[in-house]
């Protein structure tokens, strides 16, 4: 019996010795929940579905998102509590970043060993330095994160196929309407009225509107008015518009300016019955659902048309394609290795900096970027025998019918749309060619994309409208009517408003948003003019001109930086 007991004890001891490493790994990989504060996400709560499963399987992490687009008080509440969470995504490298620095809400990355995170150290060095320089200019030493949408090479156009700033029109409606012309911005209501008359309802009998919007992404303007200015080369500098190609600047409250002209155009659409009257009360999700269901004939951006377009529709020449107003020169962003003016950071109080960095490093890898965008490898996409990625048949279904495509239970279940990454914040820019390879991170630069969308729609658009162009970006290149942003403008770090400027802006910004929507819904020219004048006078009484002067001074500094660095 003693011998037996001795043998049992020895075996138990040996078993313990072999278990220790696994136990240590399990301890390190304990299940945790990371909170992400986001100024960009259109969702709040726990990440669900297939992307949640990817995070769980790879990192044993559950991701909880707190979003200012969902809860407008999320930022204020986080600052007041002294804690924004573990991972922080800010919509601007500016005032919020400085507020967070002052409140000591960000972790200094100089205190971390970044050596294990090879994608961060290889590709994000300039983006880290940009944030560090911005902090140093404000009197803070340290590295508190990196900017977003980072380029692998400087100077490339920011889109491969569908321009971000592009008038997207349902080609089928345009054909049915007799192919009307569109020469100026003021022609847009009549142009769209013809399209809506040609396609007044969906196949299911639902009312179709030419145009619609939502207020989620606004705090000082009506974005579905402001973004019409992008067709003339302007990009946002808060509420001002800057054309980096011509160096023209648009004042939002100029009585003779482009914003007022665009707002009049939207108001005319409303009065003509072609602007969705539910726009002011719906959110991004509702807007997307209507777009996907074919209830809108115009879209604002190239990236969103995949919500409607599909190979099946394209076979019938049905889908959104890029159009141009004849007198326009749309804005085209370029890429910089320093990234753009949004940023990633870690919370000062996080207990899991290593796990956060692992996730960010993965999101900065080729495979991580593709998975986040298009779904699980082996199910929705994979590499062929030559190492080139391709979309599976199921992957195409996911891309073209996100809301209704069910994911297998072993991949998280729910619909593809339910499980999409809700982060809405890039590390490395998706739409760029990968140096040394024949394809891009984006599926728009994969050979299968051109093959899949070589359709009756693309052929008809190319022949009947686009003079042989193969894509919206190709159309811009061929016409040469495009306002290209310089890489130096992308790299430039905007100065923050003075404390007095921030206080004044906080007073007039809500007025600009509220009254812009009121102007859009005006029932007569007289009502529009009265609302416009009240908005201008109220905003100026709150210090609008003083804040604008601050911005204009910084814009001049940006132009000087472009002269020195382009």
Coordinates of C-alpha atoms in Angstrom, one line a residue, residues 66-514:
X66 CA -19.3 53.3 -25.6
X67 CA -20.2 55.7 -28.4
X68 CA -20.9 59.4 -28.5
X69 CA -22.9 58.8 -31.7
X70 CA -25.4 56.8 -29.6
X71 CA -25.1 58.6 -26.3
X72 CA -24.3 62.2 -26.8
X73 CA -23.2 62.5 -23.1
X74 CA -20.7 59.6 -23.2
X75 CA -17.6 61.9 -23.6
X76 CA -18.7 64.3 -20.8
X77 CA -19.5 61.3 -18.5
X78 CA -16.2 59.7 -19.2
X79 CA -14.2 62.8 -18.5
X80 CA -16.2 63.5 -15.3
X81 CA -15.5 60.0 -14.1
X82 CA -11.8 60.2 -15.0
X83 CA -12.0 57.1 -17.1
X84 CA -12.8 56.6 -20.8
X85 CA -12.1 52.9 -20.9
X86 CA -9.4 50.7 -22.2
X87 CA -9.2 51.6 -25.8
X88 CA -10.1 55.1 -27.0
X89 CA -10.9 56.2 -30.5
X90 CA -11.2 60.0 -31.0
X91 CA -12.8 61.6 -34.0
X92 CA -10.3 64.4 -34.1
X93 CA -6.7 65.0 -33.0
X94 CA -7.7 68.3 -31.3
X95 CA -9.7 69.7 -28.5
X96 CA -10.9 66.3 -27.1
X97 CA -7.3 65.0 -27.1
X98 CA -6.1 68.1 -25.2
X99 CA -9.0 67.8 -22.7
X100 CA -8.0 64.2 -22.1
X101 CA -4.4 65.1 -21.7
X102 CA -5.3 67.7 -19.1
X103 CA -7.4 65.2 -17.3
X104 CA -4.6 62.5 -17.5
X105 CA -7.0 60.1 -19.2
X106 CA -4.5 58.6 -21.7
X107 CA -1.7 56.1 -21.1
X108 CA 1.8 57.2 -22.2
X109 CA 3.1 54.6 -24.7
X110 CA 6.7 55.5 -23.8
X111 CA 6.1 53.5 -20.7
X112 CA 5.3 50.4 -22.7
X113 CA 7.5 47.9 -24.5
X114 CA 6.2 47.9 -28.0
X115 CA 8.8 45.4 -29.3
X116 CA 6.4 42.4 -29.5
X117 CA 3.9 44.3 -31.6
X118 CA 5.6 44.2 -34.9
X119 CA 2.9 45.7 -37.0
X120 CA 2.7 48.8 -34.7
X121 CA 6.4 49.3 -34.8
X122 CA 6.8 48.6 -38.5
X123 CA 3.9 50.7 -39.9
X124 CA 2.7 53.2 -37.3
X125 CA 6.0 55.0 -36.4
X126 CA 5.1 58.3 -38.2
X127 CA 1.5 58.1 -36.8
X128 CA 2.8 57.7 -33.3
X129 CA 5.2 60.6 -33.8
X130 CA 2.5 62.8 -35.1
X131 CA 0.5 62.4 -31.9
X132 CA 3.7 62.9 -29.8
X133 CA 4.5 66.1 -31.7
X134 CA 1.0 67.4 -31.2
X135 CA 1.1 66.7 -27.5
X136 CA 4.6 68.3 -27.2
X137 CA 3.3 71.5 -28.9
X138 CA 0.7 71.7 -26.2
X139 CA 3.3 71.2 -23.4
X140 CA 2.9 67.5 -22.8
X141 CA 5.8 65.1 -23.2
X142 CA 5.0 61.5 -24.2
X143 CA 3.4 59.3 -26.8
X144 CA -0.3 58.9 -26.2
X145 CA -1.3 56.9 -29.2
X146 CA -1.3 57.1 -33.0
X147 CA -3.4 58.6 -35.8
X148 CA -5.8 56.6 -37.9
X149 CA -6.0 55.6 -41.6
X150 CA -2.2 55.3 -42.0
X151 CA -0.6 55.0 -45.4
X152 CA 2.0 52.5 -46.4
X153 CA 3.4 55.0 -48.9
X154 CA 2.9 58.8 -49.1
X155 CA 0.8 60.6 -51.7
X156 CA -1.5 57.9 -53.2
X157 CA -5.2 58.7 -53.7
X158 CA -7.2 57.5 -50.8
X159 CA -9.7 55.4 -52.9
X160 CA -9.2 52.6 -55.4
X161 CA -12.6 52.3 -57.1
X162 CA -15.5 54.2 -55.5
X163 CA -14.6 57.8 -54.4
X164 CA -15.6 58.7 -50.9
X165 CA -16.8 62.1 -52.0
X166 CA -18.9 61.1 -55.0
X167 CA -22.4 61.7 -56.2
X168 CA -23.8 58.2 -56.3
X169 CA -26.9 57.8 -58.5
X170 CA -29.1 54.8 -59.2
X171 CA -28.2 54.1 -62.8
X172 CA -31.5 52.2 -63.5
X173 CA -33.5 55.3 -62.4
X174 CA -31.4 57.6 -64.5
X175 CA -32.0 55.4 -67.6
X176 CA -35.8 55.2 -66.9
X177 CA -35.9 59.0 -66.5
X178 CA -34.5 59.5 -70.0
X179 CA -30.9 60.2 -68.9
X180 CA -31.3 63.8 -67.7
X181 CA -28.3 66.1 -67.6
X182 CA -26.8 67.6 -64.4
X183 CA -24.9 70.7 -65.1
X184 CA -24.9 72.7 -61.8
X185 CA -25.8 72.1 -58.1
X186 CA -29.0 74.1 -58.6
X187 CA -30.0 71.5 -61.2
X188 CA -30.0 68.7 -58.7
X189 CA -33.6 69.0 -57.5
X190 CA -35.0 68.8 -61.1
X191 CA -32.6 66.0 -61.9
X192 CA -33.6 63.9 -58.9
X193 CA -37.3 64.7 -59.4
X194 CA -37.1 63.1 -62.8
X195 CA -35.5 60.0 -61.3
X196 CA -38.1 59.7 -58.5
X197 CA -41.0 60.1 -61.0
X198 CA -39.4 57.3 -63.0
X199 CA -39.0 55.0 -59.9
X200 CA -41.7 56.1 -57.4
X201 CA -41.9 52.9 -55.4
X202 CA -39.9 49.7 -54.7
X203 CA -40.9 46.3 -56.0
X204 CA -42.6 45.8 -52.6
X205 CA -44.6 49.0 -53.0
X206 CA -42.7 51.1 -50.5
X207 CA -42.4 54.9 -51.1
X208 CA -39.1 55.9 -52.8
X209 CA -37.4 59.2 -52.1
X210 CA -34.6 60.6 -54.3
X211 CA -32.6 61.7 -51.2
X212 CA -32.6 61.3 -47.4
X213 CA -30.3 61.7 -44.4
X214 CA -30.0 61.5 -40.7
X215 CA -28.6 63.8 -37.9
X216 CA -26.4 61.3 -36.0
X217 CA -23.0 62.6 -37.2
X218 CA -23.6 66.3 -36.6
X219 CA -23.1 68.9 -34.0
X220 CA -22.7 72.1 -35.9
X221 CA -24.2 71.6 -39.4
X222 CA -26.5 69.5 -41.4
X223 CA -24.1 67.0 -42.9
X224 CA -26.4 65.9 -45.7
X225 CA -26.2 69.6 -46.9
X226 CA -22.6 70.2 -46.0
X227 CA -21.3 67.2 -47.9
X228 CA -22.7 68.5 -51.1
X229 CA -19.8 71.0 -50.9
X230 CA -17.4 68.1 -51.2
X231 CA -18.4 67.8 -54.9
X232 CA -16.7 71.2 -55.3
X233 CA -13.5 70.2 -53.6
X234 CA -14.2 71.2 -50.0
X235 CA -13.2 69.2 -47.0
X236 CA -14.2 69.8 -43.4
X237 CA -12.3 72.1 -41.1
X238 CA -15.0 71.8 -38.4
X239 CA -17.8 73.8 -40.0
X240 CA -15.5 75.6 -42.5
X241 CA -14.7 74.1 -45.9
X242 CA -11.2 74.0 -47.2
X243 CA -10.3 73.2 -50.8
X244 CA -6.6 72.2 -50.6
X245 CA -6.2 72.2 -54.3
X246 CA -7.4 75.8 -54.8
X247 CA -6.8 77.0 -51.2
X248 CA -10.3 78.5 -51.2
X249 CA -12.1 78.6 -47.9
X250 CA -15.9 78.5 -47.4
X251 CA -17.5 80.2 -44.4
X252 CA -20.6 78.2 -43.4
X253 CA -22.6 81.3 -42.5
X254 CA -21.7 83.4 -45.5
X255 CA -24.9 84.8 -47.0
X256 CA -23.4 84.3 -50.5
X257 CA -21.6 81.0 -49.7
X258 CA -21.8 77.5 -50.9
X259 CA -23.4 76.1 -47.7
X260 CA -26.3 78.4 -48.0
X261 CA -26.7 77.5 -51.7
X262 CA -26.6 73.8 -50.8
X263 CA -29.1 74.3 -48.1
X264 CA -31.4 76.0 -50.5
X265 CA -31.0 73.0 -52.9
X266 CA -32.0 70.6 -50.1
X267 CA -34.9 72.7 -49.1
X268 CA -36.1 72.7 -52.7
X269 CA -35.9 68.9 -52.7
X270 CA -38.1 68.9 -49.6
X271 CA -40.6 71.2 -51.1
X272 CA -40.7 69.1 -54.3
X273 CA -41.4 65.9 -52.2
X274 CA -38.1 64.2 -53.1
X275 CA -36.3 64.6 -49.7
X276 CA -37.4 62.0 -47.1
X277 CA -39.3 64.0 -44.4
X278 CA -38.3 61.4 -41.8
X279 CA -34.6 62.3 -42.2
X280 CA -34.4 64.5 -39.1
X281 CA -35.8 61.8 -36.8
X282 CA -34.1 58.7 -38.1
X283 CA -30.6 57.3 -37.3
X284 CA -27.8 55.8 -39.4
X285 CA -29.3 52.3 -39.1
X286 CA -32.7 53.4 -40.4
X287 CA -31.1 55.3 -43.2
X288 CA -29.0 52.3 -44.2
X289 CA -32.0 50.0 -44.1
X290 CA -33.9 52.3 -46.5
X291 CA -30.9 52.6 -48.8
X292 CA -30.5 48.8 -48.8
X293 CA -34.2 48.4 -49.6
X294 CA -34.0 50.6 -52.6
X295 CA -35.9 53.6 -51.1
X296 CA -33.2 56.2 -52.0
X297 CA -32.0 57.1 -55.5
X298 CA -29.0 59.2 -54.5
X299 CA -26.3 58.5 -51.9
X300 CA -23.6 60.8 -50.6
X301 CA -20.5 58.5 -50.5
X302 CA -18.9 55.8 -52.5
X303 CA -18.3 53.5 -49.5
X304 CA -22.0 53.1 -48.7
X305 CA -23.3 51.9 -52.1
X306 CA -22.4 48.3 -51.3
X307 CA -25.5 48.3 -49.0
X308 CA -27.6 48.2 -52.1
X309 CA -25.5 47.1 -55.0
X310 CA -25.3 43.3 -55.8
X311 CA -24.3 41.2 -58.7
X312 CA -27.9 40.1 -59.2
X313 CA -29.1 43.7 -59.5
X314 CA -26.1 44.6 -61.6
X315 CA -27.1 42.0 -64.2
X316 CA -30.2 44.1 -64.7
X317 CA -28.3 47.4 -64.8
X318 CA -29.7 48.2 -61.4
X319 CA -27.4 49.9 -58.9
X320 CA -25.5 53.0 -57.7
X321 CA -22.8 54.4 -59.9
X322 CA -20.6 57.5 -59.7
X323 CA -22.0 60.6 -61.4
X324 CA -20.5 64.1 -61.7
X325 CA -22.1 67.5 -61.7
X326 CA -20.7 69.1 -64.9
X327 CA -19.2 72.2 -63.1
X328 CA -17.9 70.2 -60.1
X329 CA -14.3 69.1 -59.1
X330 CA -14.9 66.7 -56.2
X331 CA -12.5 66.4 -53.3
X332 CA -10.0 63.5 -53.3
X333 CA -8.1 62.8 -50.2
X334 CA -4.6 61.4 -50.3
X335 CA -2.7 59.2 -47.9
X336 CA 0.1 59.9 -45.5
X337 CA 2.3 57.7 -43.4
X338 CA 1.6 60.1 -40.6
X339 CA -2.1 59.2 -40.8
X340 CA -5.2 61.5 -40.7
X341 CA -6.5 63.6 -37.8
X342 CA -8.3 61.0 -35.9
X343 CA -6.5 58.9 -33.3
X344 CA -6.2 55.7 -31.2
X345 CA -5.2 55.8 -27.6
X346 CA -5.2 53.6 -24.5
X347 CA -7.0 54.6 -21.2
X348 CA -4.7 55.6 -18.4
X349 CA -6.5 53.3 -16.0
X350 CA -6.5 50.2 -18.2
X351 CA -5.2 47.0 -16.5
X352 CA -4.8 45.2 -19.8
X353 CA -2.5 47.3 -22.0
X354 CA -0.9 44.2 -23.3
X355 CA -4.2 42.7 -24.5
X356 CA -5.2 46.1 -26.0
X357 CA -2.0 46.3 -27.9
X358 CA -2.3 42.7 -29.2
X359 CA -5.7 43.6 -30.6
X360 CA -4.5 46.8 -32.2
X361 CA -1.4 45.1 -33.6
X362 CA -3.7 42.4 -35.2
X363 CA -6.0 45.1 -36.6
X364 CA -2.9 46.5 -38.2
X365 CA -2.0 43.2 -39.9
X366 CA -3.0 42.2 -43.4
X367 CA -5.1 39.3 -42.2
X368 CA -6.6 41.3 -39.3
X369 CA -7.6 44.1 -41.5
X370 CA -9.3 41.8 -44.1
X371 CA -11.1 39.7 -41.4
X372 CA -12.4 42.9 -39.7
X373 CA -13.7 44.1 -43.0
X374 CA -15.0 41.0 -44.7
X375 CA -15.4 38.2 -42.2
X376 CA -13.8 35.0 -41.1
X377 CA -11.0 33.6 -43.2
X378 CA -11.9 30.3 -44.8
X379 CA -15.6 31.1 -44.7
X380 CA -16.1 34.5 -46.5
X381 CA -12.6 34.8 -48.1
X382 CA -9.3 33.0 -48.4
X383 CA -6.0 33.0 -50.2
X384 CA -5.6 31.2 -53.5
X385 CA -2.6 29.0 -54.5
X386 CA -0.7 32.1 -55.5
X387 CA -1.3 33.8 -52.1
X388 CA -3.8 36.3 -53.5
X389 CA -7.0 36.8 -51.5
X390 CA -10.4 36.1 -53.1
X391 CA -14.0 36.3 -51.9
X392 CA -15.9 33.0 -51.5
X393 CA -19.5 32.7 -52.9
X394 CA -20.7 33.0 -49.3
X395 CA -18.5 36.0 -48.8
X396 CA -20.1 37.8 -51.8
X397 CA -23.5 37.0 -50.3
X398 CA -22.4 38.5 -47.0
X399 CA -21.2 41.7 -48.7
X400 CA -24.3 42.1 -50.9
X401 CA -27.0 41.1 -48.3
X402 CA -25.5 41.9 -45.0
X403 CA -28.8 42.2 -43.1
X404 CA -30.3 38.9 -44.2
X405 CA -27.3 36.6 -44.5
X406 CA -27.2 34.2 -41.6
X407 CA -23.8 33.2 -40.2
X408 CA -23.2 29.6 -39.1
X409 CA -23.5 29.0 -35.4
X410 CA -19.9 28.0 -35.1
X411 CA -18.9 31.5 -36.4
X412 CA -21.1 33.3 -33.9
X413 CA -24.5 33.1 -35.5
X414 CA -26.8 36.0 -36.2
X415 CA -26.7 37.9 -39.5
X416 CA -23.4 39.1 -41.1
X417 CA -24.5 42.7 -40.3
X418 CA -25.2 41.9 -36.7
X419 CA -21.6 40.6 -36.3
X420 CA -19.8 43.2 -38.3
X421 CA -17.1 45.1 -36.5
X422 CA -18.7 48.1 -34.8
X423 CA -15.4 49.9 -34.2
X424 CA -15.7 52.0 -37.4
X425 CA -12.1 53.2 -37.0
X426 CA -9.1 52.2 -39.1
X427 CA -5.6 51.6 -38.1
X428 CA -3.9 51.3 -41.5
X429 CA -5.9 52.6 -44.5
X430 CA -7.9 49.8 -46.0
X431 CA -8.1 51.1 -49.6
X432 CA -4.4 51.0 -50.6
X433 CA -2.2 48.7 -52.6
X434 CA 0.2 46.7 -50.4
X435 CA 3.8 47.5 -51.2
X436 CA 5.5 44.5 -52.9
X437 CA 2.2 42.7 -53.6
X438 CA -0.3 42.7 -56.5
X439 CA -3.4 43.4 -54.4
X440 CA -4.8 45.8 -51.8
X441 CA -6.1 45.3 -48.3
X442 CA -9.5 46.2 -49.7
X443 CA -11.3 43.6 -51.8
X444 CA -11.8 46.3 -54.4
X445 CA -8.2 45.8 -55.3
X446 CA -8.5 42.0 -55.6
X447 CA -8.7 40.4 -59.1
X448 CA -12.0 38.7 -58.1
X449 CA -13.7 42.1 -57.5
X450 CA -13.2 43.3 -61.1
X451 CA -14.4 39.9 -62.3
X452 CA -17.4 39.8 -60.1
X453 CA -18.6 43.3 -61.1
X454 CA -17.9 43.1 -64.8
X455 CA -21.6 43.3 -65.3
X456 CA -24.3 44.7 -67.5
X457 CA -24.4 47.7 -65.0
X458 CA -20.7 48.5 -65.2
X459 CA -20.7 48.1 -69.0
X460 CA -23.8 50.3 -69.5
X461 CA -22.5 53.0 -67.1
X462 CA -19.1 53.0 -68.9
X463 CA -20.6 53.2 -72.4
X464 CA -23.7 55.4 -71.8
X465 CA -22.3 57.8 -69.1
X466 CA -18.6 57.6 -68.2
X467 CA -16.9 57.7 -71.6
X468 CA -15.2 54.4 -71.2
X469 CA -14.2 54.8 -67.5
X470 CA -14.0 51.5 -65.5
X471 CA -14.8 53.0 -62.1
X472 CA -15.7 56.2 -60.3
X473 CA -12.0 56.8 -59.5
X474 CA -11.1 56.2 -63.1
X475 CA -13.8 58.7 -64.2
X476 CA -12.2 61.3 -61.9
X477 CA -8.8 60.6 -63.4
X478 CA -10.0 60.8 -67.0
X479 CA -12.0 64.0 -66.6
X480 CA -9.3 65.7 -64.5
X481 CA -12.0 67.5 -62.6
X482 CA -10.8 66.6 -59.1
X483 CA -9.5 68.6 -56.1
X484 CA -6.6 66.5 -54.8
X485 CA -5.5 67.1 -51.3
X486 CA -1.8 67.2 -50.7
X487 CA 0.0 64.7 -48.4
X488 CA 1.3 67.6 -46.4
X489 CA -2.3 68.7 -45.7
X490 CA -3.1 65.2 -44.4
X491 CA 0.0 65.2 -42.2
X492 CA -0.7 68.7 -40.7
X493 CA -1.9 68.7 -37.1
X494 CA -4.6 71.2 -36.6
X495 CA -4.3 73.6 -33.7
X496 CA -6.8 73.3 -30.9
X497 CA -9.3 76.1 -30.1
X498 CA -8.5 78.4 -27.2
X499 CA -10.6 77.8 -24.1
X500 CA -12.6 80.9 -24.9
X501 CA -13.1 79.6 -28.4
X502 CA -14.3 76.3 -27.2
X503 CA -16.8 78.0 -24.9
X504 CA -18.2 80.2 -27.7
X505 CA -18.4 77.2 -30.1
X506 CA -20.4 75.2 -27.5
X507 CA -23.0 78.0 -27.6
X508 CA -23.5 78.5 -31.3
X509 CA -22.8 75.0 -32.7
X510 CA -26.2 73.5 -31.6
X511 CA -27.9 76.6 -33.1
X512 CA -26.3 76.0 -36.5
X513 CA -27.4 72.4 -36.5
X514 CA -30.9 73.1 -35.4

